[in-house]
Each structure stands twice: as structure tokens, then as C-alpha cells.
């Protein structure tokens, strides 16, 4: 290497114009500015022992149920080194083929009466997908839009809510509340592979990703091969979703509108209802190029004053609350755990109930929910008292006072709330338009304990 030559990463090769390019100098310079580096020689990073071992630890931490081969995490761990060596050997010899995913159904968050299909890979396939994800994520994630918050390192739903509040503060208060129709089930495989190949040139890695997409689905003993979609439950599906929808993010940003996206859930924020209508039409056009569409009945034009729901929260009249369906889902989980006719004691019930309380408070406690949480805490104590006494009686509060429940280890939603909270503060000037404060730090808030009885 000469003294003036710069070292380059062996994974990346710059796709620059050839010397015989017949384009004008100005066109050639413009093309060079838009040059995209492609990653080469990635498969050896995928099957390296350190990468596979890290992938296994991530899969083990995420737990999950068995796939089609019925091998559980615990069973896999008994001889994990043998399994990983076999996976490594197949990847090195280019002989690895994923097994079909096992079809399972869970209630939809928006409507518990409807079921959402999941595709559960085997533990080995999850490890392999995680290994591929760990190699591809550093390549794609730095180029993703700052308006994308779902399934990305260092980003979460609370940051998405904060971005929406900040946009409203800057005057973007007209909202396109959108819903993509069956996003994961209708992902076009050609679109996915073409967008992945813009940054990845390693043919073996591309074949791996295509194999994950084309893996069969086993349901009731019948295996079918999908022609579209990416299994919900696959480790690599969220990354592929972000790769596809990043093109949508960039298109919306180029128009000067604001938007906040978490996976396939997004809102577009504009300065006027007229702009919102144009944004909706443009969003349909862009998604059409990605072979996706918006749900006609679930997509609407609204605003911060009229109200809309996003990521389980409810925005209305410049107040941030909890969506009614999220509240009912929480109550349903509590009712199931504290049902009276079960052969368990209070210890076992609180062991299951406390994580539900803690998780709900950590997520929704950032909103303006003091009054709501106070009522819910009373209801939670009533549920535990009714379980302990096997019925609901008027003297329950006296027979089982709150101090006794606390002594048993029962948590409180108010005590488990995070210190940092989202809130709006009104400024009674300029037509009482709200000045939005993303976070405030209240004093004297007790922190949630980790103890059970």
C-alpha cells in the first residue's frame, strides 16, 4: 500500500463509474455523490464462532417456545456447543436450509377477538437469523431515517411519542392516522430482496435471507410455501420491515412533512388539514410502489385537538392518556391472574401479578395518568382481596388493609411510574395554543420495588 493510499474495510466496495463512462462531467460528479457502498464477504462474519455464540445468548434471553422440531430452549442448551458447531459447519459448506416455521395464533392487540398468525422458527433457525441480523444491522441501521423508532438499537416507543409531541410544538398538529393492511403478511419478496441487495453484495447472505422468506409454514400437519410475507416471530423480520419502509420514510421527509414510525405503525404530521389530505394521497402512492396498501377503514385524517391513538396512547385536546383498548387488555390480564377458582396461594398470584403491574406502569406511567392509576390501584387491591377471601365482601378493606397487601409484596402502579414523564403545559397566549413540554421530573415519586412476598 502506497503512503497516499487510504485503507478500506474489506467488506465494502465502492460502486463508482467506469473510466469509459460517456456521461458528462457534471452528471458523473452527481452520480459519485450518490454512490452507495456495498458490503462484500459477509458470510464469514455470520458463521464466526463469536457471532454464533452471541446470537445464541440473545435467543436464550428472549426465551420463546419450540419450533417445528419441538426442541425447546432448555433442551437446546443441554448440548449447545454441538448444535452451534453443526450450524457453523452447514453455513461454511453452504448447505444450511431453514425448517418450516410452526404456525401459531395470538389475539390481536387492536381486537382480542381476532387472531394474529405467528410463524415460530426452530431454535437453530432463530440462532441463524440472529447471527445474520447482527451482521446486517450495523450496515443498514446508520442509514435509516431518524423518524423510525421500532426495533432499532437505542430507540423505543417513548422516543416516538416524544418526537410526536415535539412536532406538535412546532405547529405540525394535523394528523394522518394510518394503518398498513396486513404488513408482515404482504411483504413482497422481490421488493425485500431488491432493497437488501442495494447494500449487500454477498450472494450467500442474500440466499440465506431469501431462504428465510421462502421457508414453509406448517399448520395442522400441512406445509405450505409462502409467495409473500415475512413470518411474524422471526428474528430478522423487523429488520427487513425497516429496510422496506425506510424508502417510505425518505419519501415523506423529502416533502417537508413530519412523521413518526414504529415498525408498520405510523402517523404523518402536517401544518394544516389540506396538507394532511395531500400527505395521505402521497403515502398511498409511495406504499403502492412497495406493493403495500393502507387499510381504508382504519386510516383517517384527524388532529391533536380531535384526538388519535398511537402506540397504545391516546392524544386528545393536548392531553396524553391511555387508549381504552390498552386499559381493557390490562384488566383482562389481571382478571385472569387473580381469578378466584385456582389452586394457588397469594405468593404465586403476586409473583405473576407484580410483573404485569410493573410493565404497565413503566410503559404508560409516562403519560398524564395519576388519576387513572389511583383508580386502578384500588381496583387491583380489590382483585387481590377477593382472591384471598374467595369472594367480594364489604369488610374486605378492614380484614385485609392496604398495609398488609404491601407487606405481602404487592406493587402499586403509582409507585412504579418512571421518574421522567411526558406532559403538556398550556400557554394562555396566541389563541391559547399549547406549548408542549416533552418531559418533566416530579419530586417525591416512590420507585417501584422488585420484591414479591
Tab-separated table of C-alpha atoms in Angstrom:
chain	number	residue	atom	x	y	z
A	1	UNK	CA	0.000	0.000	0.000
A	2	UNK	CA	1.408	3.358	-1.001
A	3	UNK	CA	1.755	6.152	1.593
A	4	UNK	CA	-1.070	8.132	-0.020
A	5	UNK	CA	-3.463	5.201	-0.298
A	6	UNK	CA	-6.250	5.046	2.295
A	7	UNK	CA	-7.102	1.732	3.962
A	8	UNK	CA	-10.613	0.448	3.299
A	9	UNK	CA	-12.885	-2.039	5.009
A	10	UNK	CA	-12.699	-5.304	3.070
A	11	UNK	CA	-16.472	-5.748	3.429
A	12	UNK	CA	-17.262	-2.654	1.365
A	13	UNK	CA	-16.541	-1.897	-2.285
A	14	UNK	CA	-17.474	1.430	-3.842
A	15	UNK	CA	-19.542	1.142	-6.985
A	16	UNK	CA	-18.037	4.086	-8.915
A	17	UNK	CA	-18.433	4.936	-12.639
A	18	UNK	CA	-16.015	3.308	-15.059
A	19	UNK	CA	-13.413	5.489	-16.831
A	20	UNK	CA	-15.181	4.857	-20.148
A	21	UNK	CA	-18.429	6.366	-18.834
A	22	UNK	CA	-19.891	8.514	-21.654
A	23	UNK	CA	-21.823	10.832	-19.309
A	24	UNK	CA	-20.879	14.464	-18.917
A	25	UNK	CA	-18.585	15.524	-16.101
A	26	UNK	CA	-21.416	17.159	-14.146
A	27	UNK	CA	-23.560	14.004	-14.366
A	28	UNK	CA	-20.613	11.843	-13.315
A	29	UNK	CA	-19.925	14.005	-10.248
A	30	UNK	CA	-23.600	13.915	-9.260
A	31	UNK	CA	-23.571	10.150	-9.608
A	32	UNK	CA	-20.475	9.813	-7.459
A	33	UNK	CA	-22.099	11.864	-4.725
A	34	UNK	CA	-24.955	9.360	-4.632
A	35	UNK	CA	-22.565	6.395	-4.512
A	36	UNK	CA	-23.677	3.612	-2.200
A	37	UNK	CA	-21.121	1.314	-0.629
A	38	UNK	CA	-21.973	-2.366	-0.908
A	39	UNK	CA	-20.921	-4.937	1.651
A	40	UNK	CA	-18.953	-7.940	0.384
A	41	UNK	CA	-17.580	-11.048	2.128
A	42	UNK	CA	-20.119	-11.138	4.954
A	43	UNK	CA	-20.803	-14.866	5.277
A	44	UNK	CA	-17.605	-15.497	7.251
A	45	UNK	CA	-18.756	-12.859	9.748
A	46	UNK	CA	-22.105	-14.642	10.032
A	47	UNK	CA	-20.673	-18.069	10.870
A	48	UNK	CA	-17.799	-16.880	13.052
A	49	UNK	CA	-17.881	-18.625	16.428
A	50	UNK	CA	-18.112	-15.384	18.437
A	51	UNK	CA	-21.064	-14.188	16.342
A	52	UNK	CA	-22.921	-17.505	16.645
A	53	UNK	CA	-22.329	-17.651	20.397
A	54	UNK	CA	-23.586	-14.087	20.858
A	55	UNK	CA	-26.619	-14.943	18.732
A	56	UNK	CA	-27.347	-17.980	20.915
A	57	UNK	CA	-27.195	-15.871	24.075
A	58	UNK	CA	-29.675	-13.383	22.593
A	59	UNK	CA	-32.066	-16.175	21.581
A	60	UNK	CA	-31.795	-17.756	25.022
A	61	UNK	CA	-32.521	-14.421	26.718
A	62	UNK	CA	-35.622	-13.910	24.551
A	63	UNK	CA	-36.879	-17.383	25.555
A	64	UNK	CA	-39.819	-18.367	23.380
A	65	UNK	CA	-41.446	-21.691	22.582
A	66	UNK	CA	-40.269	-24.579	20.427
A	67	UNK	CA	-40.481	-24.697	16.651
A	68	UNK	CA	-41.443	-27.496	14.290
A	69	UNK	CA	-38.746	-29.872	15.614
A	70	UNK	CA	-40.154	-29.475	19.175
A	71	UNK	CA	-36.664	-28.702	20.570
A	72	UNK	CA	-37.038	-26.207	23.413
A	73	UNK	CA	-34.503	-23.633	24.579
A	74	UNK	CA	-33.738	-25.765	27.627
A	75	UNK	CA	-33.183	-28.908	25.555
A	76	UNK	CA	-31.032	-26.995	23.063
A	77	UNK	CA	-28.897	-25.640	25.886
A	78	UNK	CA	-28.060	-29.117	27.138
A	79	UNK	CA	-25.792	-29.652	24.113
A	80	UNK	CA	-25.490	-26.118	22.772
A	81	UNK	CA	-21.886	-26.375	21.554
A	82	UNK	CA	-22.677	-29.381	19.388
A	83	UNK	CA	-25.694	-27.621	17.886
A	84	UNK	CA	-23.710	-24.453	17.158
A	85	UNK	CA	-20.812	-26.384	15.618
A	86	UNK	CA	-23.245	-28.206	13.344
A	87	UNK	CA	-24.860	-24.901	12.321
A	88	UNK	CA	-21.437	-23.383	11.692
A	89	UNK	CA	-20.378	-26.354	9.542
A	90	UNK	CA	-23.520	-26.146	7.395
A	91	UNK	CA	-23.081	-22.404	6.896
A	92	UNK	CA	-19.423	-22.822	5.939
A	93	UNK	CA	-20.305	-25.574	3.434
A	94	UNK	CA	-23.291	-23.585	2.088
A	95	UNK	CA	-25.648	-26.452	2.983
A	96	UNK	CA	-27.860	-24.734	5.565
A	97	UNK	CA	-31.607	-24.789	4.905
A	98	UNK	CA	-34.140	-23.488	7.450
A	99	UNK	CA	-37.010	-25.724	8.523
A	100	UNK	CA	-40.629	-24.616	8.035
A	101	UNK	CA	-41.986	-22.361	10.768
A	102	UNK	CA	-44.708	-23.589	13.090
A	103	UNK	CA	-47.965	-21.663	12.757
A	104	UNK	CA	-49.438	-20.293	15.986
A	105	UNK	CA	-52.095	-17.678	16.713
A	106	UNK	CA	-52.362	-14.945	19.334
A	107	UNK	CA	-55.136	-12.375	19.903
A	108	UNK	CA	-54.651	-9.090	18.057
A	109	UNK	CA	-53.877	-6.100	20.257
A	110	UNK	CA	-56.479	-3.969	18.463
A	111	UNK	CA	-59.197	-6.626	18.661
A	112	UNK	CA	-58.691	-9.615	21.027
A	113	UNK	CA	-61.479	-11.488	19.240
A	114	UNK	CA	-59.370	-11.602	16.082
A	115	UNK	CA	-56.259	-13.784	15.893
A	116	UNK	CA	-52.842	-12.766	14.572
A	117	UNK	CA	-50.822	-15.525	12.820
A	118	UNK	CA	-47.267	-16.115	14.001
A	119	UNK	CA	-44.528	-18.194	12.407
A	120	UNK	CA	-42.286	-19.736	15.055
A	121	UNK	CA	-38.872	-20.902	13.740
A	122	UNK	CA	-36.846	-23.639	15.369
A	123	UNK	CA	-34.198	-22.644	17.892
A	124	UNK	CA	-31.421	-23.315	15.358
A	125	UNK	CA	-33.116	-21.132	12.765
A	126	UNK	CA	-33.578	-18.373	15.337
A	127	UNK	CA	-29.864	-18.503	16.141
A	128	UNK	CA	-29.007	-18.318	12.451
A	129	UNK	CA	-31.369	-15.389	11.864
A	130	UNK	CA	-29.935	-13.593	14.881
A	131	UNK	CA	-26.408	-14.147	13.548
A	132	UNK	CA	-27.398	-12.643	10.181
A	133	UNK	CA	-29.153	-9.766	11.943
A	134	UNK	CA	-26.031	-8.940	13.984
A	135	UNK	CA	-24.009	-8.609	10.779
A	136	UNK	CA	-26.585	-6.663	8.746
A	137	UNK	CA	-27.832	-4.282	11.436
A	138	UNK	CA	-24.599	-2.193	11.612
A	139	UNK	CA	-24.725	-1.888	7.809
A	140	UNK	CA	-28.330	-0.723	7.457
A	141	UNK	CA	-29.236	0.955	10.744
A	142	UNK	CA	-26.954	4.036	10.415
A	143	UNK	CA	-28.713	4.875	7.130
A	144	UNK	CA	-32.250	4.538	8.469
A	145	UNK	CA	-34.380	7.614	8.942
A	146	UNK	CA	-34.277	9.357	12.320
A	147	UNK	CA	-38.077	9.125	12.173
A	148	UNK	CA	-38.010	5.341	12.541
A	149	UNK	CA	-38.182	4.132	16.157
A	150	UNK	CA	-39.231	0.490	16.083
A	151	UNK	CA	-36.815	-2.425	16.619
A	152	UNK	CA	-33.713	-0.271	16.454
A	153	UNK	CA	-30.835	-0.022	18.954
A	154	UNK	CA	-31.281	2.870	21.384
A	155	UNK	CA	-34.808	3.681	20.195
A	156	UNK	CA	-38.193	2.810	21.649
A	157	UNK	CA	-41.868	3.755	21.717
A	158	UNK	CA	-41.358	6.507	24.296
A	159	UNK	CA	-38.935	8.285	21.969
A	160	UNK	CA	-41.533	8.036	19.210
A	161	UNK	CA	-44.163	9.654	21.449
A	162	UNK	CA	-41.681	12.375	22.403
A	163	UNK	CA	-40.996	13.081	18.712
A	164	UNK	CA	-44.728	13.461	18.012
A	165	UNK	CA	-45.098	15.899	20.917
A	166	UNK	CA	-42.103	17.938	19.732
A	167	UNK	CA	-43.545	18.112	16.216
A	168	UNK	CA	-46.856	19.371	17.592
A	169	UNK	CA	-44.977	22.046	19.496
A	170	UNK	CA	-43.528	23.250	16.185
A	171	UNK	CA	-47.001	23.545	14.652
A	172	UNK	CA	-47.460	20.148	12.981
A	173	UNK	CA	-50.876	19.413	14.508
A	174	UNK	CA	-52.877	17.937	11.615
A	175	UNK	CA	-52.501	14.165	11.600
A	176	UNK	CA	-52.778	11.297	9.145
A	177	UNK	CA	-53.573	8.330	11.386
A	178	UNK	CA	-52.616	5.435	9.096
A	179	UNK	CA	-52.645	1.652	9.213
A	180	UNK	CA	-50.911	-0.594	6.667
A	181	UNK	CA	-53.027	-3.572	5.642
A	182	UNK	CA	-51.508	-6.875	6.880
A	183	UNK	CA	-47.996	-5.501	6.533
A	184	UNK	CA	-45.911	-8.529	7.515
A	185	UNK	CA	-48.220	-10.925	5.670
A	186	UNK	CA	-47.998	-8.948	2.408
A	187	UNK	CA	-44.325	-8.022	2.221
A	188	UNK	CA	-43.299	-8.631	-1.374
A	189	UNK	CA	-40.236	-10.884	-1.550
A	190	UNK	CA	-38.877	-9.223	-4.692
A	191	UNK	CA	-39.127	-5.784	-3.094
A	192	UNK	CA	-37.373	-7.012	0.035
A	193	UNK	CA	-34.528	-8.678	-1.835
A	194	UNK	CA	-34.007	-5.733	-4.205
A	195	UNK	CA	-33.719	-3.297	-1.289
A	196	UNK	CA	-31.415	-5.584	0.703
A	197	UNK	CA	-29.173	-6.066	-2.333
A	198	UNK	CA	-28.608	-2.295	-2.597
A	199	UNK	CA	-26.252	-2.644	0.367
A	200	UNK	CA	-25.347	-6.351	0.399
A	201	UNK	CA	-23.424	-7.973	-2.432
A	202	UNK	CA	-22.578	-11.282	-0.730
A	203	UNK	CA	-24.605	-13.858	-2.668
A	204	UNK	CA	-24.559	-16.430	0.135
A	205	UNK	CA	-26.043	-13.976	2.632
A	206	UNK	CA	-28.686	-12.956	0.115
A	207	UNK	CA	-29.578	-16.625	-0.420
A	208	UNK	CA	-29.890	-17.056	3.341
A	209	UNK	CA	-32.346	-14.165	3.603
A	210	UNK	CA	-34.344	-15.497	0.658
A	211	UNK	CA	-34.427	-18.939	2.295
A	212	UNK	CA	-35.859	-17.392	5.476
A	213	UNK	CA	-38.588	-15.696	3.427
A	214	UNK	CA	-39.370	-18.850	1.453
A	215	UNK	CA	-39.343	-21.204	4.452
A	216	UNK	CA	-42.521	-23.230	4.556
A	217	UNK	CA	-45.329	-22.811	7.084
A	218	UNK	CA	-46.555	-25.884	8.958
A	219	UNK	CA	-50.174	-25.786	10.109
A	220	UNK	CA	-52.210	-28.831	11.132
A	221	UNK	CA	-49.616	-31.114	9.595
A	222	UNK	CA	-49.736	-29.399	6.192
A	223	UNK	CA	-46.710	-27.466	4.914
A	224	UNK	CA	-47.277	-24.582	2.504
A	225	UNK	CA	-44.655	-22.405	0.791
A	226	UNK	CA	-45.427	-18.661	1.018
A	227	UNK	CA	-45.186	-16.427	-2.032
A	228	UNK	CA	-45.244	-13.219	0.027
A	229	UNK	CA	-44.841	-12.052	3.607
A	230	UNK	CA	-42.283	-12.455	6.361
A	231	UNK	CA	-43.199	-14.579	9.396
A	232	UNK	CA	-44.098	-12.593	12.499
A	233	UNK	CA	-41.992	-14.291	15.117
A	234	UNK	CA	-38.861	-14.449	13.004
A	235	UNK	CA	-35.822	-12.655	14.401
A	236	UNK	CA	-34.912	-10.974	11.132
A	237	UNK	CA	-38.444	-9.875	10.130
A	238	UNK	CA	-38.327	-6.483	11.956
A	239	UNK	CA	-35.049	-5.565	10.228
A	240	UNK	CA	-36.475	-6.457	6.818
A	241	UNK	CA	-39.553	-4.379	7.637
A	242	UNK	CA	-37.404	-1.352	8.458
A	243	UNK	CA	-35.380	-1.827	5.254
A	244	UNK	CA	-38.548	-1.777	3.142
A	245	UNK	CA	-40.254	1.115	4.949
A	246	UNK	CA	-37.102	3.242	5.046
A	247	UNK	CA	-37.861	4.104	1.422
A	248	UNK	CA	-41.252	5.366	2.604
A	249	UNK	CA	-39.603	7.391	5.399
A	250	UNK	CA	-37.258	9.145	2.992
A	251	UNK	CA	-40.102	9.946	0.587
A	252	UNK	CA	-42.209	11.594	3.320
A	253	UNK	CA	-39.209	13.556	4.653
A	254	UNK	CA	-38.464	14.889	1.164
A	255	UNK	CA	-41.907	16.536	1.118
A	256	UNK	CA	-41.180	18.539	4.263
A	257	UNK	CA	-43.827	16.847	6.416
A	258	UNK	CA	-43.122	15.210	9.753
A	259	UNK	CA	-43.891	11.608	10.506
A	260	UNK	CA	-43.230	9.131	13.301
A	261	UNK	CA	-42.965	5.440	12.526
A	262	UNK	CA	-42.682	2.449	14.826
A	263	UNK	CA	-42.349	-0.692	12.663
A	264	UNK	CA	-45.514	-0.686	10.496
A	265	UNK	CA	-47.408	1.765	12.734
A	266	UNK	CA	-47.002	5.431	11.765
A	267	UNK	CA	-48.584	8.884	11.795
A	268	UNK	CA	-47.881	11.786	9.420
A	269	UNK	CA	-47.982	15.292	10.920
A	270	UNK	CA	-48.625	18.417	8.847
A	271	UNK	CA	-49.374	22.099	9.459
A	272	UNK	CA	-52.909	22.100	8.013
A	273	UNK	CA	-55.764	19.709	7.178
A	274	UNK	CA	-55.217	20.419	3.471
A	275	UNK	CA	-51.600	19.290	3.724
A	276	UNK	CA	-52.735	16.211	5.633
A	277	UNK	CA	-55.045	15.255	2.765
A	278	UNK	CA	-52.170	15.635	0.278
A	279	UNK	CA	-49.907	13.615	2.589
A	280	UNK	CA	-52.434	10.788	2.735
A	281	UNK	CA	-52.683	10.620	-1.051
A	282	UNK	CA	-48.897	10.690	-1.383
A	283	UNK	CA	-48.446	7.980	1.277
A	284	UNK	CA	-50.789	5.694	-0.689
A	285	UNK	CA	-48.764	6.366	-3.836
A	286	UNK	CA	-45.407	5.600	-2.199
A	287	UNK	CA	-46.668	2.466	-0.470
A	288	UNK	CA	-48.080	1.323	-3.812
A	289	UNK	CA	-44.566	1.313	-5.271
A	290	UNK	CA	-43.591	-1.017	-2.403
A	291	UNK	CA	-46.645	-3.212	-3.196
A	292	UNK	CA	-48.329	-2.248	0.079
A	293	UNK	CA	-51.611	-0.511	0.820
A	294	UNK	CA	-53.388	1.372	3.603
A	295	UNK	CA	-56.373	-0.008	5.475
A	296	UNK	CA	-59.289	2.067	4.223
A	297	UNK	CA	-61.418	1.883	7.385
A	298	UNK	CA	-58.564	2.320	9.872
A	299	UNK	CA	-56.848	5.239	8.110
A	300	UNK	CA	-58.252	8.710	8.745
A	301	UNK	CA	-57.475	12.424	8.881
A	302	UNK	CA	-57.539	13.938	12.352
A	303	UNK	CA	-55.523	16.246	14.607
A	304	UNK	CA	-54.244	16.752	18.120
A	305	UNK	CA	-57.439	18.541	19.125
A	306	UNK	CA	-59.825	15.913	17.706
A	307	UNK	CA	-57.667	13.090	19.016
A	308	UNK	CA	-55.926	9.979	17.721
A	309	UNK	CA	-54.319	6.812	19.061
A	310	UNK	CA	-50.705	5.815	18.595
A	311	UNK	CA	-48.637	3.048	20.221
A	312	UNK	CA	-51.255	2.399	22.891
A	313	UNK	CA	-51.534	6.072	23.935
A	314	UNK	CA	-54.448	8.421	23.310
A	315	UNK	CA	-53.825	12.012	22.193
A	316	UNK	CA	-56.802	14.335	22.600
A	317	UNK	CA	-57.131	18.045	23.279
A	318	UNK	CA	-53.435	18.193	24.052
A	319	UNK	CA	-53.580	15.574	26.762
A	320	UNK	CA	-51.726	12.270	26.665
A	321	UNK	CA	-53.662	9.363	28.123
A	322	UNK	CA	-54.113	5.621	27.723
A	323	UNK	CA	-56.060	4.089	24.875
A	324	UNK	CA	-59.257	2.399	26.065
A	325	UNK	CA	-58.337	-0.920	24.431
A	326	UNK	CA	-54.958	-0.911	26.187
A	327	UNK	CA	-56.697	-0.401	29.521
A	328	UNK	CA	-59.160	-3.238	28.897
A	329	UNK	CA	-56.347	-5.566	27.834
A	330	UNK	CA	-54.535	-4.825	31.102
A	331	UNK	CA	-57.667	-5.546	33.107
A	332	UNK	CA	-58.233	-8.804	31.252
A	333	UNK	CA	-54.729	-9.982	32.143
A	334	UNK	CA	-55.248	-9.049	35.788
A	335	UNK	CA	-58.623	-10.799	35.889
A	336	UNK	CA	-57.055	-13.983	34.557
A	337	UNK	CA	-54.182	-13.956	37.050
A	338	UNK	CA	-56.427	-13.145	40.055
A	339	UNK	CA	-59.329	-15.455	39.214
A	340	UNK	CA	-60.693	-16.989	42.403
A	341	UNK	CA	-61.036	-20.644	41.409
A	342	UNK	CA	-57.390	-21.666	41.106
A	343	UNK	CA	-55.325	-23.892	43.341
A	344	UNK	CA	-52.637	-21.344	44.200
A	345	UNK	CA	-51.812	-19.138	47.150
A	346	UNK	CA	-51.239	-15.378	47.316
A	347	UNK	CA	-47.483	-15.818	46.856
A	348	UNK	CA	-47.922	-17.431	43.439
A	349	UNK	CA	-50.562	-14.929	42.340
A	350	UNK	CA	-48.435	-11.909	43.306
A	351	UNK	CA	-45.434	-13.447	41.577
A	352	UNK	CA	-47.409	-13.322	38.314
A	353	UNK	CA	-49.279	-10.084	39.030
A	354	UNK	CA	-46.347	-7.857	40.008
A	355	UNK	CA	-44.521	-8.095	36.641
A	356	UNK	CA	-47.779	-7.127	34.899
A	357	UNK	CA	-48.163	-4.094	37.166
A	358	UNK	CA	-44.533	-3.089	36.780
A	359	UNK	CA	-44.549	-3.407	32.983
A	360	UNK	CA	-47.802	-1.484	32.579
A	361	UNK	CA	-46.625	1.312	34.884
A	362	UNK	CA	-43.233	1.607	33.188
A	363	UNK	CA	-44.798	1.950	29.753
A	364	UNK	CA	-47.930	4.022	30.370
A	365	UNK	CA	-46.734	5.814	33.501
A	366	UNK	CA	-45.008	8.464	31.374
A	367	UNK	CA	-48.441	9.864	30.413
A	368	UNK	CA	-50.830	12.008	32.454
A	369	UNK	CA	-52.373	9.082	34.309
A	370	UNK	CA	-52.204	9.959	38.016
A	371	UNK	CA	-55.978	9.863	38.482
A	372	UNK	CA	-56.342	6.782	36.311
A	373	UNK	CA	-53.572	4.902	38.144
A	374	UNK	CA	-55.075	5.813	41.522
A	375	UNK	CA	-58.385	4.220	40.489
A	376	UNK	CA	-56.635	1.213	39.013
A	377	UNK	CA	-54.628	0.659	42.202
A	378	UNK	CA	-57.885	0.481	44.178
A	379	UNK	CA	-59.267	-1.988	41.665
A	380	UNK	CA	-56.084	-4.115	41.807
A	381	UNK	CA	-56.247	-4.296	45.602
A	382	UNK	CA	-59.897	-5.308	45.344
A	383	UNK	CA	-58.958	-8.138	42.980
A	384	UNK	CA	-56.285	-9.468	45.346
A	385	UNK	CA	-58.592	-9.196	48.366
A	386	UNK	CA	-61.372	-11.014	46.506
A	387	UNK	CA	-58.958	-13.771	45.539
A	388	UNK	CA	-57.672	-14.174	49.096
A	389	UNK	CA	-61.152	-14.182	50.649
A	390	UNK	CA	-62.598	-16.191	47.715
A	391	UNK	CA	-65.363	-13.623	47.352
A	392	UNK	CA	-66.007	-9.886	47.291
A	393	UNK	CA	-67.230	-8.628	50.697
A	394	UNK	CA	-67.839	-5.186	52.192
A	395	UNK	CA	-65.432	-5.769	55.075
A	396	UNK	CA	-62.547	-6.749	52.771
A	397	UNK	CA	-60.695	-3.432	53.282
A	398	UNK	CA	-60.798	-3.871	57.055
A	399	UNK	CA	-59.916	-7.553	57.023
A	400	UNK	CA	-57.067	-7.077	54.523
A	401	UNK	CA	-55.834	-3.465	54.837
A	402	UNK	CA	-53.514	-1.971	52.254
A	403	UNK	CA	-50.553	-2.177	54.655
A	404	UNK	CA	-50.947	-5.922	54.778
A	405	UNK	CA	-51.018	-6.198	50.984
A	406	UNK	CA	-47.850	-4.113	50.814
A	407	UNK	CA	-46.259	-6.366	53.422
A	408	UNK	CA	-47.090	-9.342	51.210
A	409	UNK	CA	-45.170	-7.613	48.408
A	410	UNK	CA	-47.951	-6.274	46.206
A	411	UNK	CA	-46.798	-3.431	43.955
A	412	UNK	CA	-48.607	-0.194	43.123
A	413	UNK	CA	-48.949	1.433	39.711
A	414	UNK	CA	-48.320	4.882	41.173
A	415	UNK	CA	-45.149	3.741	42.906
A	416	UNK	CA	-43.874	2.022	39.754
A	417	UNK	CA	-44.207	5.063	37.478
A	418	UNK	CA	-40.965	6.289	35.859
A	419	UNK	CA	-39.429	9.499	37.127
A	420	UNK	CA	-39.479	11.060	33.671
A	421	UNK	CA	-42.957	11.876	32.375
A	422	UNK	CA	-44.494	13.330	29.213
A	423	UNK	CA	-46.821	16.262	29.757
A	424	UNK	CA	-48.350	19.258	28.005
A	425	UNK	CA	-48.341	22.742	29.547
A	426	UNK	CA	-50.685	25.433	28.234
A	427	UNK	CA	-49.596	28.926	27.400
A	428	UNK	CA	-52.595	31.261	27.536
A	429	UNK	CA	-51.442	33.464	24.692
A	430	UNK	CA	-51.788	33.337	20.898
A	431	UNK	CA	-55.290	31.818	20.978
A	432	UNK	CA	-54.306	29.548	23.868
A	433	UNK	CA	-52.177	27.408	21.646
A	434	UNK	CA	-50.371	24.858	23.753
A	435	UNK	CA	-46.702	24.950	24.482
A	436	UNK	CA	-45.607	21.365	24.819
A	437	UNK	CA	-43.061	20.174	27.328
A	438	UNK	CA	-41.763	16.736	26.429
A	439	UNK	CA	-40.619	15.710	29.924
A	440	UNK	CA	-40.829	16.883	33.493
A	441	UNK	CA	-39.291	15.465	36.638
A	442	UNK	CA	-41.712	15.346	39.610
A	443	UNK	CA	-40.431	15.305	43.145
A	444	UNK	CA	-41.158	12.731	45.778
A	445	UNK	CA	-42.140	9.878	43.450
A	446	UNK	CA	-41.512	6.492	45.028
A	447	UNK	CA	-39.767	3.951	42.832
A	448	UNK	CA	-41.146	0.545	42.079
A	449	UNK	CA	-39.671	-2.244	44.170
A	450	UNK	CA	-38.629	-5.561	42.705
A	451	UNK	CA	-39.730	-7.625	45.619
A	452	UNK	CA	-42.545	-10.059	45.852
A	453	UNK	CA	-43.670	-11.508	49.118
